[in-house]
Short mmCIF file of C-alpha atoms and ligand atoms in Angstrom, two decimals:
data_model
loop_
_atom_site.label_atom_id
_atom_site.label_comp_id
_atom_site.label_asym_id
_atom_site.label_seq_id
_atom_site.Cartn_x
_atom_site.Cartn_y
_atom_site.Cartn_z
CA MET A 377 30.36 36.37 36.93
CA LYS A 378 33.32 34.42 38.27
CA ILE A 379 36.11 36.98 38.00
CA LEU A 380 39.78 36.19 38.51
CA ILE A 381 41.94 39.23 39.32
CA LEU A 382 45.60 38.76 38.43
CA GLY A 383 47.59 41.16 40.62
CA GLY A 384 44.83 41.33 43.25
CA ASP A 385 47.10 42.76 45.98
CA GLY A 386 48.15 45.89 44.07
CA TYR A 387 47.14 49.54 44.25
CA LEU A 388 44.26 48.86 41.86
CA GLY A 389 43.80 45.09 42.27
CA TRP A 390 42.44 45.03 45.83
CA PRO A 391 39.99 47.96 45.40
CA THR A 392 38.75 46.27 42.20
CA ALA A 393 38.26 42.97 44.05
CA MET A 394 36.11 44.59 46.74
CA HIS A 395 34.12 46.59 44.20
CA LEU A 396 33.26 43.57 42.05
CA SER A 397 32.53 41.45 45.13
CA ALA A 398 30.20 44.16 46.52
CA ARG A 399 28.34 44.11 43.19
CA GLY A 400 27.60 40.39 43.59
CA HIS A 401 30.36 38.88 41.46
CA ASP A 402 32.29 35.82 42.62
CA VAL A 403 35.86 37.11 42.92
CA ALA A 404 39.27 35.47 43.35
CA CYS A 405 42.61 37.28 43.64
CA VAL A 406 46.05 36.04 42.60
CA ASP A 407 49.31 37.69 43.62
CA ASN A 408 52.90 36.89 44.58
CA TYR A 409 53.49 40.24 46.39
CA LEU A 410 55.99 41.32 43.74
CA ARG A 411 55.11 44.99 44.18
CA ARG A 412 55.28 44.81 47.98
CA ASN A 413 58.69 43.17 47.78
CA LEU A 414 60.09 45.58 45.19
CA CYS A 415 58.85 48.53 47.25
CA SER A 416 60.45 47.34 50.45
CA ASN A 417 63.72 46.44 48.67
CA GLU A 418 63.84 49.97 47.23
CA ASP A 419 62.90 51.83 50.45
CA GLY A 420 59.46 52.58 49.01
CA ASP A 421 57.11 51.19 51.63
CA PRO A 422 53.61 52.71 51.46
CA LEU A 423 52.35 55.50 53.69
CA PHE A 424 50.75 53.00 56.06
CA PRO A 425 50.95 49.22 56.10
CA THR A 426 48.19 47.19 54.48
CA PRO A 427 47.39 43.60 55.48
CA ARG A 428 48.36 40.78 53.12
CA LEU A 429 45.70 39.30 50.89
CA PRO A 430 44.33 36.48 53.10
CA GLU A 431 43.87 38.93 55.97
CA ARG A 432 42.31 41.55 53.69
CA ALA A 433 39.88 38.92 52.41
CA SER A 434 38.87 37.97 55.94
CA ILE A 435 38.40 41.63 56.95
CA TRP A 436 36.28 42.11 53.82
CA LYS A 437 34.22 39.03 54.74
CA SER A 438 33.61 40.44 58.23
CA VAL A 439 32.38 43.81 56.91
CA SER A 440 30.51 42.67 53.78
CA GLY A 441 29.64 39.02 54.41
CA LYS A 442 31.20 38.18 51.03
CA ASP A 443 33.99 35.75 50.19
CA VAL A 444 37.01 36.61 48.06
CA GLN A 445 39.22 33.61 47.30
CA VAL A 446 42.97 34.09 47.42
CA PHE A 447 45.76 32.31 45.53
CA ILE A 448 49.34 33.23 46.39
CA GLY A 449 51.89 32.40 43.72
CA ASP A 450 53.87 33.52 40.70
CA LEU A 451 51.91 33.94 37.45
CA THR A 452 55.07 33.59 35.38
CA GLN A 453 55.08 29.90 36.45
CA TRP A 454 52.80 27.81 34.26
CA ASP A 455 52.22 25.04 36.84
CA PHE A 456 50.83 27.59 39.29
CA VAL A 457 48.77 29.33 36.59
CA SER A 458 47.16 26.07 35.47
CA GLU A 459 46.40 25.11 39.08
CA VAL A 460 44.61 28.43 39.66
CA PHE A 461 42.60 28.32 36.41
CA ARG A 462 41.60 24.69 37.00
CA ALA A 463 40.48 25.46 40.54
CA PHE A 464 38.52 28.65 39.77
CA THR A 465 37.42 28.37 36.06
CA PRO A 466 36.72 32.10 35.58
CA ASP A 467 34.19 33.72 33.24
CA ALA A 468 36.42 36.79 33.15
CA ILE A 469 39.99 37.71 33.95
CA VAL A 470 41.19 41.17 35.02
CA HIS A 471 44.91 41.34 34.28
CA TYR A 472 46.85 43.76 36.50
CA ALA A 473 49.74 41.40 37.26
CA GLU A 474 52.60 43.55 36.02
CA GLN A 475 55.54 45.51 37.32
CA PRO A 476 53.77 48.90 37.05
CA SER A 477 56.50 51.50 37.57
CA ALA A 478 58.15 53.43 34.74
CA PRO A 479 61.04 54.69 36.93
CA TYR A 480 61.66 51.19 38.33
CA SER A 481 61.96 49.81 34.80
CA MET A 482 64.69 52.41 34.08
CA LEU A 483 66.66 51.77 37.28
CA SER A 484 69.12 49.10 36.12
CA ARG A 485 69.62 46.20 33.74
CA ARG A 486 68.29 43.86 36.42
CA ALA A 487 65.12 45.94 36.95
CA ALA A 488 64.59 46.18 33.18
CA SER A 489 64.92 42.40 32.79
CA LEU A 490 62.52 41.74 35.65
CA THR A 491 59.97 44.11 34.09
CA LEU A 492 60.26 42.48 30.66
CA ALA A 493 60.20 38.91 31.92
CA ASN A 494 57.38 39.44 34.39
CA ASN A 495 55.07 41.55 32.26
CA LEU A 496 55.34 39.57 29.04
CA GLN A 497 55.28 36.13 30.66
CA THR A 498 52.24 36.85 32.86
CA THR A 499 50.38 38.13 29.80
CA ALA A 500 51.36 35.09 27.73
CA ASN A 501 50.36 32.72 30.54
CA CYS A 502 47.02 34.47 30.88
CA VAL A 503 46.36 33.97 27.16
CA PHE A 504 47.41 30.30 27.21
CA ALA A 505 45.34 29.61 30.33
CA VAL A 506 42.21 31.13 28.79
CA ARG A 507 42.72 29.03 25.65
CA GLU A 508 43.24 25.83 27.65
CA PHE A 509 40.83 26.15 30.59
CA CYS A 510 38.12 28.73 29.78
CA PRO A 511 38.08 29.62 26.06
CA GLN A 512 34.80 31.56 26.42
CA ALA A 513 36.19 33.84 29.14
CA GLN A 514 36.86 37.51 28.43
CA ILE A 515 40.10 39.24 29.36
CA VAL A 516 40.15 42.81 30.65
CA LYS A 517 43.75 43.97 30.45
CA LEU A 518 45.08 47.10 32.09
CA GLY A 519 47.00 49.01 29.46
CA THR A 520 48.28 52.56 29.74
CA MET A 521 47.86 55.90 27.97
CA GLY A 522 51.66 56.01 28.01
CA GLU A 523 51.68 53.44 25.19
CA TYR A 524 50.64 56.22 22.81
CA GLY A 525 53.26 58.66 24.09
CA THR A 526 52.61 62.30 23.18
CA PRO A 527 52.01 62.33 19.39
CA ASN A 528 51.42 65.55 17.51
CA ILE A 529 47.97 64.38 16.36
CA ASP A 530 44.75 63.55 18.26
CA ILE A 531 44.89 60.23 20.16
CA GLU A 532 41.98 57.98 19.18
CA GLU A 533 40.62 55.10 21.29
CA GLY A 534 42.94 52.35 20.23
CA TRP A 535 42.56 52.39 16.46
CA LEU A 536 43.44 54.64 13.54
CA ASP A 537 42.08 54.59 10.00
CA VAL A 538 45.01 55.13 7.65
CA GLU A 539 44.68 56.15 4.02
CA HIS A 540 47.79 55.45 1.99
CA LYS A 541 48.16 55.83 -1.79
CA GLY A 542 44.41 55.66 -2.27
CA ARG A 543 43.80 52.57 -0.07
CA ARG A 544 42.49 52.39 3.50
CA GLN A 545 43.23 50.12 6.48
CA ARG A 546 42.41 50.23 10.20
CA PHE A 547 45.47 49.72 12.44
CA LEU A 548 46.18 49.80 16.12
CA TYR A 549 46.91 53.46 16.87
CA PRO A 550 50.70 54.01 16.60
CA ARG A 551 52.51 53.53 19.88
CA GLN A 552 55.77 55.03 21.05
CA ALA A 553 56.29 54.95 24.76
CA SER A 554 58.80 56.82 26.89
CA SER A 555 59.88 54.10 29.34
CA LEU A 556 60.66 50.39 29.19
CA TYR A 557 57.68 49.68 31.46
CA HIS A 558 55.34 51.46 29.02
CA THR A 559 57.01 49.59 26.17
CA THR A 560 56.17 46.23 27.79
CA LYS A 561 52.54 47.33 27.78
CA ILE A 562 52.79 47.97 24.02
CA MET A 563 54.21 44.47 23.62
CA ASP A 564 51.31 43.08 25.69
CA THR A 565 48.80 44.83 23.46
CA ASP A 566 50.49 43.42 20.36
CA MET A 567 50.50 39.93 21.86
CA LEU A 568 46.82 40.12 22.80
CA TRP A 569 45.90 41.44 19.34
CA PHE A 570 47.78 38.54 17.76
CA TYR A 571 45.83 35.98 19.84
CA VAL A 572 42.54 37.81 19.31
CA ARG A 573 43.11 37.44 15.55
CA THR A 574 44.43 33.89 15.81
CA TRP A 575 42.32 32.27 18.53
CA GLY A 576 39.29 34.57 18.65
CA LEU A 577 39.81 35.72 22.25
CA ALA A 578 37.54 38.46 23.66
CA VAL A 579 39.75 41.24 25.03
CA THR A 580 39.28 44.75 26.38
CA ASP A 581 42.43 46.87 26.70
CA LEU A 582 42.00 49.77 29.13
CA MET A 583 44.48 52.52 28.31
CA GLN A 584 44.69 54.20 31.68
CA GLY A 585 46.34 57.46 32.71
CA PRO A 586 47.99 58.07 36.11
CA VAL A 587 45.58 57.27 38.95
CA TYR A 588 45.23 59.15 42.23
CA GLY A 589 43.22 58.46 45.36
CA ILE A 590 43.26 56.41 48.47
CA THR A 591 39.67 55.52 49.34
CA THR A 592 36.84 53.89 47.43
CA GLN A 593 33.20 53.34 48.26
CA GLU A 594 34.07 49.86 49.51
CA SER A 595 37.05 50.80 51.69
CA GLY A 596 35.19 53.72 53.28
CA SER A 597 37.37 55.01 56.12
CA ASP A 598 38.63 51.54 57.11
CA GLU A 599 42.39 51.81 56.53
CA ARG A 600 42.79 48.04 56.62
CA LEU A 601 40.86 47.91 53.33
CA MET A 602 42.55 50.84 51.62
CA PRO A 603 45.01 50.34 48.77
CA PHE A 604 48.76 50.20 48.95
CA PHE A 605 49.49 53.98 48.87
CA ASN A 606 52.98 54.76 47.54
CA TYR A 607 54.55 58.19 47.53
CA ASP A 608 58.17 57.27 46.73
CA GLU A 609 59.76 58.20 43.41
CA LEU A 610 59.52 54.71 41.97
CA PHE A 611 56.00 53.57 42.79
CA GLY A 612 54.03 56.72 43.66
CA THR A 613 52.04 58.48 40.95
CA VAL A 614 52.46 62.23 40.69
CA LEU A 615 49.38 63.57 42.47
CA ASN A 616 49.63 61.09 45.35
CA ARG A 617 53.28 62.11 45.69
CA PHE A 618 52.47 65.83 45.73
CA LEU A 619 49.94 65.34 48.54
CA VAL A 620 52.50 63.56 50.72
CA GLN A 621 55.16 66.14 49.87
CA ALA A 622 52.74 68.93 50.87
CA VAL A 623 52.21 67.30 54.27
CA ALA A 624 55.90 66.50 54.79
CA GLY A 625 56.93 70.10 54.05
CA VAL A 626 59.03 68.98 51.07
CA PRO A 627 58.71 71.30 48.03
CA LEU A 628 56.55 69.69 45.32
CA THR A 629 58.87 67.97 42.84
CA VAL A 630 57.80 69.37 39.46
CA TYR A 631 59.98 67.73 36.81
CA GLY A 632 61.32 70.23 34.26
CA SER A 633 58.89 72.88 33.04
CA GLY A 634 55.89 70.97 34.46
CA LYS A 635 54.03 71.41 31.18
CA GLN A 636 53.77 67.63 30.60
CA ILE A 637 50.07 66.81 30.10
CA ARG A 638 48.54 63.47 31.05
CA GLY A 639 45.01 62.10 31.42
CA TYR A 640 44.17 61.46 35.09
CA LEU A 641 41.47 59.64 37.02
CA ASN A 642 40.36 58.90 40.55
CA ILE A 643 40.77 55.31 41.76
CA ILE A 644 36.98 55.29 42.29
CA ASP A 645 36.61 55.66 38.53
CA THR A 646 39.20 52.95 37.81
CA VAL A 647 37.14 50.30 39.60
CA ASN A 648 33.96 51.48 37.89
CA CYS A 649 35.60 51.42 34.44
CA VAL A 650 36.81 47.86 34.97
CA ARG A 651 33.35 46.75 36.13
CA LEU A 652 31.63 48.45 33.18
CA ALA A 653 34.04 46.76 30.74
CA LEU A 654 33.34 43.37 32.35
CA GLU A 655 29.58 43.77 32.48
CA LYS A 656 29.39 44.89 28.83
CA PRO A 657 32.08 42.61 27.39
CA ALA A 658 33.99 42.55 24.13
CA GLY A 659 32.82 39.85 21.73
CA PRO A 660 34.85 36.82 20.59
CA GLY A 661 37.57 37.85 18.15
CA GLU A 662 37.38 41.48 19.31
CA LEU A 663 40.12 43.64 20.78
CA ARG A 664 38.17 46.56 22.23
CA VAL A 665 40.20 49.54 23.42
CA PHE A 666 39.07 52.33 25.75
CA ASN A 667 41.08 55.33 26.86
CA GLN A 668 40.64 55.37 30.65
CA LEU A 669 40.92 58.93 31.93
CA THR A 670 38.42 61.53 33.01
CA GLU A 671 40.30 64.84 32.61
CA THR A 672 43.69 66.14 31.52
CA PHE A 673 46.11 68.31 33.50
CA ASP A 674 49.65 69.49 33.17
CA VAL A 675 51.92 68.85 36.14
CA LEU A 676 52.10 72.53 37.14
CA THR A 677 48.31 72.77 37.36
CA LEU A 678 48.26 69.76 39.70
CA ALA A 679 51.02 71.33 41.82
CA ASP A 680 49.09 74.59 41.93
CA MET A 681 45.88 72.85 43.05
CA VAL A 682 47.73 70.95 45.80
CA GLN A 683 49.46 74.14 46.92
CA LYS A 684 46.15 76.02 47.22
CA ALA A 685 44.39 73.16 49.03
CA GLY A 686 47.37 72.67 51.37
CA ASN A 687 47.83 76.36 52.16
CA ALA A 688 44.11 76.60 52.97
CA MET A 689 44.80 73.93 55.63
CA ASN A 690 47.72 75.94 57.03
CA LEU A 691 50.39 73.78 55.43
CA ASP A 692 53.32 75.68 53.98
CA VAL A 693 53.34 74.20 50.47
CA ARG A 694 56.13 75.24 48.11
CA VAL A 695 56.74 74.19 44.50
CA GLN A 696 60.18 73.45 43.11
CA HIS A 697 61.18 72.85 39.49
CA ILE A 698 63.88 70.20 39.35
CA PRO A 699 65.80 69.07 36.25
CA ASN A 700 63.65 66.38 34.65
CA PRO A 701 65.19 62.97 35.39
CA ARG A 702 63.02 61.45 32.65
CA LYS A 703 63.36 61.69 28.91
CA GLU A 704 59.92 62.96 27.90
CA ALA A 705 58.45 65.82 25.87
CA GLU A 706 57.73 68.73 28.20
CA GLU A 707 55.79 70.90 25.79
CA HIS A 708 53.58 68.94 23.48
CA TYR A 709 50.18 68.60 21.86
CA TYR A 710 47.80 66.31 23.78
CA ASN A 711 44.24 65.62 22.75
CA PRO A 712 43.06 62.10 23.59
CA ALA A 713 39.53 60.84 22.87
CA TYR A 714 37.83 59.24 25.89
CA THR A 715 34.15 58.78 25.20
CA GLY A 716 33.93 54.96 25.16
CA LEU A 717 33.70 54.37 28.91
CA ALA A 718 31.32 57.31 29.35
CA ASP A 719 29.12 55.66 26.70
CA LEU A 720 29.16 52.47 28.81
CA GLY A 721 27.86 54.51 31.77
CA LEU A 722 30.90 55.94 33.61
CA LYS A 723 30.02 58.96 35.76
CA PRO A 724 33.38 60.67 36.39
CA THR A 725 34.59 61.68 39.83
CA LEU A 726 36.48 64.84 38.89
CA LEU A 727 39.30 66.37 40.93
CA THR A 728 37.98 69.01 43.33
CA ASP A 729 39.34 70.99 46.30
CA GLU A 730 37.19 68.82 48.52
CA ILE A 731 38.81 65.62 47.24
CA LEU A 732 42.27 67.14 47.70
CA ARG A 733 41.38 68.26 51.23
CA SER A 734 40.08 64.86 52.27
CA MET A 735 43.22 63.16 50.90
CA LEU A 736 45.44 65.68 52.67
CA GLN A 737 43.59 65.00 55.94
CA LEU A 738 44.21 61.28 55.63
CA VAL A 739 47.89 61.82 54.79
CA LEU A 740 48.21 64.19 57.79
CA LYS A 741 47.19 61.35 60.12
CA HIS A 742 50.31 59.50 58.97
CA LYS A 743 52.67 62.47 58.80
CA ALA A 744 55.02 60.95 61.38
CA SER A 745 55.69 57.88 59.23
CA ILE A 746 56.59 59.73 56.00
CA ARG A 747 60.19 58.96 55.00
CA PRO A 748 61.40 62.11 53.16
CA GLN A 749 64.48 60.30 51.79
CA SER A 750 62.31 58.07 49.58
CA ILE A 751 60.56 61.04 47.92
CA PHE A 752 63.27 61.86 45.40
CA ARG A 753 66.31 59.84 44.36
CA GLY A 754 66.62 61.00 40.74
CA VAL A 755 66.49 57.82 38.65
CA LYS A 756 67.69 59.07 35.26
CA TRP A 757 66.31 57.81 31.95
CA ALA A 758 69.39 58.71 29.91
N1 LIG B 1324 56.13 63.94 37.50
C1 LIG B 1324 56.62 65.10 38.08
N2 LIG B 1324 57.07 65.01 39.37
C2 LIG B 1324 57.02 63.86 40.10
C3 LIG B 1324 56.52 62.69 39.48
C4 LIG B 1324 56.10 62.76 38.18
O1 LIG B 1324 56.66 66.16 37.47
O2 LIG B 1324 57.44 63.89 41.26
C5 LIG B 1324 55.63 63.98 36.10
C6 LIG B 1324 56.28 62.97 35.18
O3 LIG B 1324 57.49 63.46 34.65
C7 LIG B 1324 55.18 62.73 34.17
C8 LIG B 1324 53.88 62.93 34.96
O4 LIG B 1324 54.26 63.64 36.13
O5 LIG B 1324 55.24 63.68 33.16
C9 LIG B 1324 53.19 61.64 35.35
O6 LIG B 1324 54.10 60.85 36.07
P1 LIG B 1324 53.64 59.62 37.00
O7 LIG B 1324 54.83 59.15 37.75
O8 LIG B 1324 52.42 59.99 37.78
O9 LIG B 1324 53.13 58.58 35.91
P2 LIG B 1324 53.91 57.48 35.03
O10 LIG B 1324 55.32 57.31 35.40
O11 LIG B 1324 53.63 57.82 33.60
O12 LIG B 1324 53.17 56.14 35.42
C10 LIG B 1324 51.88 56.07 36.06
C11 LIG B 1324 51.72 54.65 36.62
C12 LIG B 1324 51.75 53.66 35.46
C13 LIG B 1324 50.66 54.04 34.45
C14 LIG B 1324 50.87 55.48 33.99
C15 LIG B 1324 49.78 56.01 33.09
O13 LIG B 1324 52.75 54.36 37.55
O14 LIG B 1324 51.52 52.34 35.97
O15 LIG B 1324 50.72 53.19 33.35
O16 LIG B 1324 50.86 56.35 35.14
S1 LIG B 1324 50.39 57.11 31.86
O17 LIG B 1324 51.23 58.12 32.50
O18 LIG B 1324 49.30 57.70 31.16
O19 LIG B 1324 51.24 56.31 30.99
#
């Protein structure tokens, strides 16, 4: 397949590009370095620098012999979008091109506006470009489990059958997110569903939980090919943050009671899920939704696992409860279904002591460049 990855420089975009390329697909990446720029403006540079896309693509070519095309530009700009789609004519689009941080979206009016404008406009441009240049192409859109929030009933995979006054109808599962970022993802889903119904697009929405991890099969131990690894409050996800905190000797920042449960997965599984969704596509006029997680944890359990793995490596890992800067339920029911991707063939890479140890070892190599001041700044939701 010819696969166009929107947001190909990001934490997930570049590992996905290498994975699909290694599997024989013809891959192109588009990015405007929005995430890199936001991170450096907010003192959130990653643990170690990663080359920009053209250099990554040439390193990948030298190790794999495979080409990944690169387009640098802003996907909110229609002229650029149409140029890219005309030049590449994809069979499939993977859409990651969004401002991905919940805390960033709650930072200020300006950050909220950027998140809204960027996320909704890139999604709309993706839809219009498919309609105009490649109407048969499928879209695989990265959604988030956070769209559902933490309802007091089981979370189904995307849809809910509702019986009301003796009549039945299937609806998108109710969504109520707990950040503006997550809310833009709900709006994306609604927009895609509208165009699936109206124009017959083929769309898969992957409702992903927080991802952890730093290496994939394709990066191996070559740091030049590893993803952009954030540990700062705005752009780092919780487990990646805890591992860096453990190495830096900063107490693990458990927000509130730490009983918040989420569905997690290793970045190795993310790239496999995206490939499986592409290789077994949704049909025309179908919005297919998968919940993309492999296991659930509460925050305290993650902190406990990191503490044990770190202490076994002679790190002095402490855990600290800090007042929760976010507005989120801390004690709640959480029972999401996630069988769809397993049915497509996903073999989960579950979180083990060995995985934690190997991540800690990699972080230890970069201990000297950790900036403790970017670990916690306390962006408040309310
Ligand atoms: N948390 C802590 N301490 C920290 C950081 C986070 O206790 O230092 C807690 C949060 O309060 C939350 C949980 O850990 O309850 C997960 O937080 P997170 O920062 O790892 O994840 P989140 O902000 O929800 O966002 C991340 C990605 C986002 C993706 C989402 C999936 O940044 O792009 O959509 O995970 S989900 O959480 O399922 O919505």
